[in-house]
JSON list of C-alpha atoms in Angstrom, two decimals:
[
{"chain": "A", "resi": 1, "resn": "MET", "atom": "CA", "xyz": [209.59, 167.88, 10.44]},
{"chain": "A", "resi": 2, "resn": "ASN", "atom": "CA", "xyz": [210.87, 164.35, 10.02]},
{"chain": "A", "resi": 3, "resn": "LEU", "atom": "CA", "xyz": [210.84, 163.92, 13.79]},
{"chain": "A", "resi": 4, "resn": "ILE", "atom": "CA", "xyz": [207.28, 165.03, 13.94]},
{"chain": "A", "resi": 5, "resn": "VAL", "atom": "CA", "xyz": [206.18, 162.65, 11.26]},
{"chain": "A", "resi": 6, "resn": "ALA", "atom": "CA", "xyz": [208.08, 159.78, 12.93]},
{"chain": "A", "resi": 7, "resn": "GLU", "atom": "CA", "xyz": [206.42, 160.49, 16.22]},
{"chain": "A", "resi": 8, "resn": "THR", "atom": "CA", "xyz": [203.05, 160.57, 14.58]},
{"chain": "A", "resi": 9, "resn": "ILE", "atom": "CA", "xyz": [203.67, 157.17, 13.02]},
{"chain": "A", "resi": 10, "resn": "ARG", "atom": "CA", "xyz": [205.00, 155.80, 16.41]},
{"chain": "A", "resi": 11, "resn": "ILE", "atom": "CA", "xyz": [201.95, 157.02, 18.45]},
{"chain": "A", "resi": 12, "resn": "LEU", "atom": "CA", "xyz": [199.19, 156.33, 15.82]},
{"chain": "A", "resi": 13, "resn": "PRO", "atom": "CA", "xyz": [198.60, 152.65, 16.93]},
{"chain": "A", "resi": 14, "resn": "PHE", "atom": "CA", "xyz": [198.03, 153.79, 20.55]},
{"chain": "A", "resi": 15, "resn": "PHE", "atom": "CA", "xyz": [195.66, 156.50, 19.46]},
{"chain": "A", "resi": 16, "resn": "LEU", "atom": "CA", "xyz": [193.69, 154.06, 17.37]},
{"chain": "A", "resi": 17, "resn": "ALA", "atom": "CA", "xyz": [193.59, 151.61, 20.21]},
{"chain": "A", "resi": 18, "resn": "ASP", "atom": "CA", "xyz": [192.00, 154.31, 22.44]},
{"chain": "A", "resi": 19, "resn": "TYR", "atom": "CA", "xyz": [189.59, 155.41, 19.64]},
{"chain": "A", "resi": 20, "resn": "PRO", "atom": "CA", "xyz": [188.91, 152.29, 17.60]},
{"chain": "A", "resi": 21, "resn": "ASP", "atom": "CA", "xyz": [186.04, 153.95, 15.55]},
{"chain": "A", "resi": 22, "resn": "VAL", "atom": "CA", "xyz": [188.57, 156.27, 14.04]},
{"chain": "A", "resi": 23, "resn": "HIS", "atom": "CA", "xyz": [190.38, 153.50, 12.07]},
{"chain": "A", "resi": 24, "resn": "SER", "atom": "CA", "xyz": [187.55, 153.06, 9.60]},
{"chain": "A", "resi": 25, "resn": "HIS", "atom": "CA", "xyz": [187.73, 156.82, 8.73]},
{"chain": "A", "resi": 26, "resn": "LEU", "atom": "CA", "xyz": [191.41, 156.51, 7.92]},
{"chain": "A", "resi": 27, "resn": "ILE", "atom": "CA", "xyz": [191.02, 153.80, 5.23]},
{"chain": "A", "resi": 28, "resn": "ASP", "atom": "CA", "xyz": [192.09, 155.04, 1.77]},
{"chain": "A", "resi": 29, "resn": "ARG", "atom": "CA", "xyz": [192.82, 158.52, 2.98]},
{"chain": "A", "resi": 30, "resn": "GLN", "atom": "CA", "xyz": [195.87, 160.62, 3.63]},
{"chain": "A", "resi": 31, "resn": "LEU", "atom": "CA", "xyz": [196.93, 161.64, 7.09]},
{"chain": "A", "resi": 32, "resn": "CYS", "atom": "CA", "xyz": [198.06, 165.20, 7.15]},
{"chain": "A", "resi": 33, "resn": "VAL", "atom": "CA", "xyz": [200.80, 165.94, 9.72]},
{"chain": "A", "resi": 34, "resn": "ARG", "atom": "CA", "xyz": [201.16, 169.68, 10.29]},
{"chain": "A", "resi": 35, "resn": "MET", "atom": "CA", "xyz": [203.70, 171.66, 12.38]},
{"chain": "A", "resi": 36, "resn": "ILE", "atom": "CA", "xyz": [202.05, 174.71, 13.93]},
{"chain": "A", "resi": 37, "resn": "GLY", "atom": "CA", "xyz": [203.54, 177.61, 15.70]},
{"chain": "A", "resi": 38, "resn": "SER", "atom": "CA", "xyz": [201.26, 177.38, 18.80]},
{"chain": "A", "resi": 39, "resn": "TYR", "atom": "CA", "xyz": [197.91, 175.98, 19.73]},
{"chain": "A", "resi": 40, "resn": "VAL", "atom": "CA", "xyz": [196.58, 179.57, 19.75]},
{"chain": "A", "resi": 41, "resn": "ASP", "atom": "CA", "xyz": [196.84, 179.72, 15.87]},
{"chain": "A", "resi": 42, "resn": "VAL", "atom": "CA", "xyz": [193.87, 179.12, 13.67]},
{"chain": "A", "resi": 43, "resn": "GLN", "atom": "CA", "xyz": [193.92, 175.53, 12.39]},
{"chain": "A", "resi": 44, "resn": "SER", "atom": "CA", "xyz": [194.61, 176.58, 8.80]},
{"chain": "A", "resi": 45, "resn": "LYS", "atom": "CA", "xyz": [197.81, 178.44, 9.75]},
{"chain": "A", "resi": 46, "resn": "PHE", "atom": "CA", "xyz": [200.67, 176.05, 9.86]},
{"chain": "A", "resi": 47, "resn": "ARG", "atom": "CA", "xyz": [204.37, 176.13, 9.16]},
{"chain": "A", "resi": 48, "resn": "ARG", "atom": "CA", "xyz": [204.92, 172.87, 7.33]},
{"chain": "A", "resi": 49, "resn": "GLU", "atom": "CA", "xyz": [202.83, 169.99, 6.18]},
{"chain": "A", "resi": 50, "resn": "TYR", "atom": "CA", "xyz": [203.47, 166.30, 5.28]},
{"chain": "A", "resi": 51, "resn": "LEU", "atom": "CA", "xyz": [200.95, 163.83, 3.82]},
{"chain": "A", "resi": 52, "resn": "LEU", "atom": "CA", "xyz": [201.22, 160.19, 4.71]},
{"chain": "A", "resi": 53, "resn": "GLU", "atom": "CA", "xyz": [199.52, 157.86, 2.10]},
{"chain": "A", "resi": 54, "resn": "TRP", "atom": "CA", "xyz": [197.20, 155.17, 3.27]},
{"chain": "A", "resi": 55, "resn": "GLY", "atom": "CA", "xyz": [199.46, 152.42, 1.94]},
{"chain": "A", "resi": 56, "resn": "VAL", "atom": "CA", "xyz": [202.25, 153.60, 4.37]},
{"chain": "A", "resi": 57, "resn": "LEU", "atom": "CA", "xyz": [199.84, 153.76, 7.32]},
{"chain": "A", "resi": 58, "resn": "LYS", "atom": "CA", "xyz": [198.29, 150.32, 6.50]},
{"chain": "A", "resi": 59, "resn": "ALA", "atom": "CA", "xyz": [201.75, 148.68, 6.37]},
{"chain": "A", "resi": 60, "resn": "MET", "atom": "CA", "xyz": [202.79, 150.34, 9.59]},
{"chain": "A", "resi": 61, "resn": "LEU", "atom": "CA", "xyz": [199.68, 149.31, 11.35]},
{"chain": "A", "resi": 62, "resn": "ALA", "atom": "CA", "xyz": [199.90, 145.77, 10.01]},
{"chain": "A", "resi": 63, "resn": "ASP", "atom": "CA", "xyz": [203.51, 145.52, 11.36]},
{"chain": "A", "resi": 64, "resn": "ASP", "atom": "CA", "xyz": [202.69, 146.89, 14.73]},
{"chain": "A", "resi": 65, "resn": "THR", "atom": "CA", "xyz": [202.49, 144.00, 17.23]},
{"chain": "A", "resi": 66, "resn": "SER", "atom": "CA", "xyz": [203.94, 145.61, 20.34]},
{"chain": "A", "resi": 67, "resn": "ASP", "atom": "CA", "xyz": [201.97, 146.72, 23.37]},
{"chain": "A", "resi": 68, "resn": "GLU", "atom": "CA", "xyz": [204.49, 149.51, 24.23]},
{"chain": "A", "resi": 69, "resn": "PRO", "atom": "CA", "xyz": [205.81, 152.47, 22.30]},
{"chain": "A", "resi": 70, "resn": "THR", "atom": "CA", "xyz": [208.90, 151.68, 20.34]},
{"chain": "A", "resi": 71, "resn": "LYS", "atom": "CA", "xyz": [212.13, 152.81, 22.06]},
{"chain": "A", "resi": 72, "resn": "MET", "atom": "CA", "xyz": [214.69, 154.57, 19.83]},
{"chain": "A", "resi": 73, "resn": "ALA", "atom": "CA", "xyz": [218.04, 152.74, 19.48]},
{"chain": "A", "resi": 74, "resn": "GLU", "atom": "CA", "xyz": [220.90, 154.16, 21.44]},
{"chain": "A", "resi": 75, "resn": "PRO", "atom": "CA", "xyz": [223.58, 155.88, 19.23]}
]
């Protein structure tokens, strides 16, 4: 689940760049990251869930100054 949440945080600025109107809907809300079994499932059926508070998202978006996705460091 941690990898799914990390990928959500990494990709969010690019999603918001493509859909700028969505940003105003995120303010002061939680972002719910869900792990589902397949896309065939009903939306309410999920295996795990993680809520990201707006403060975390706001700080992450404020720190994002890159134009490309962040590459993970080599081990």
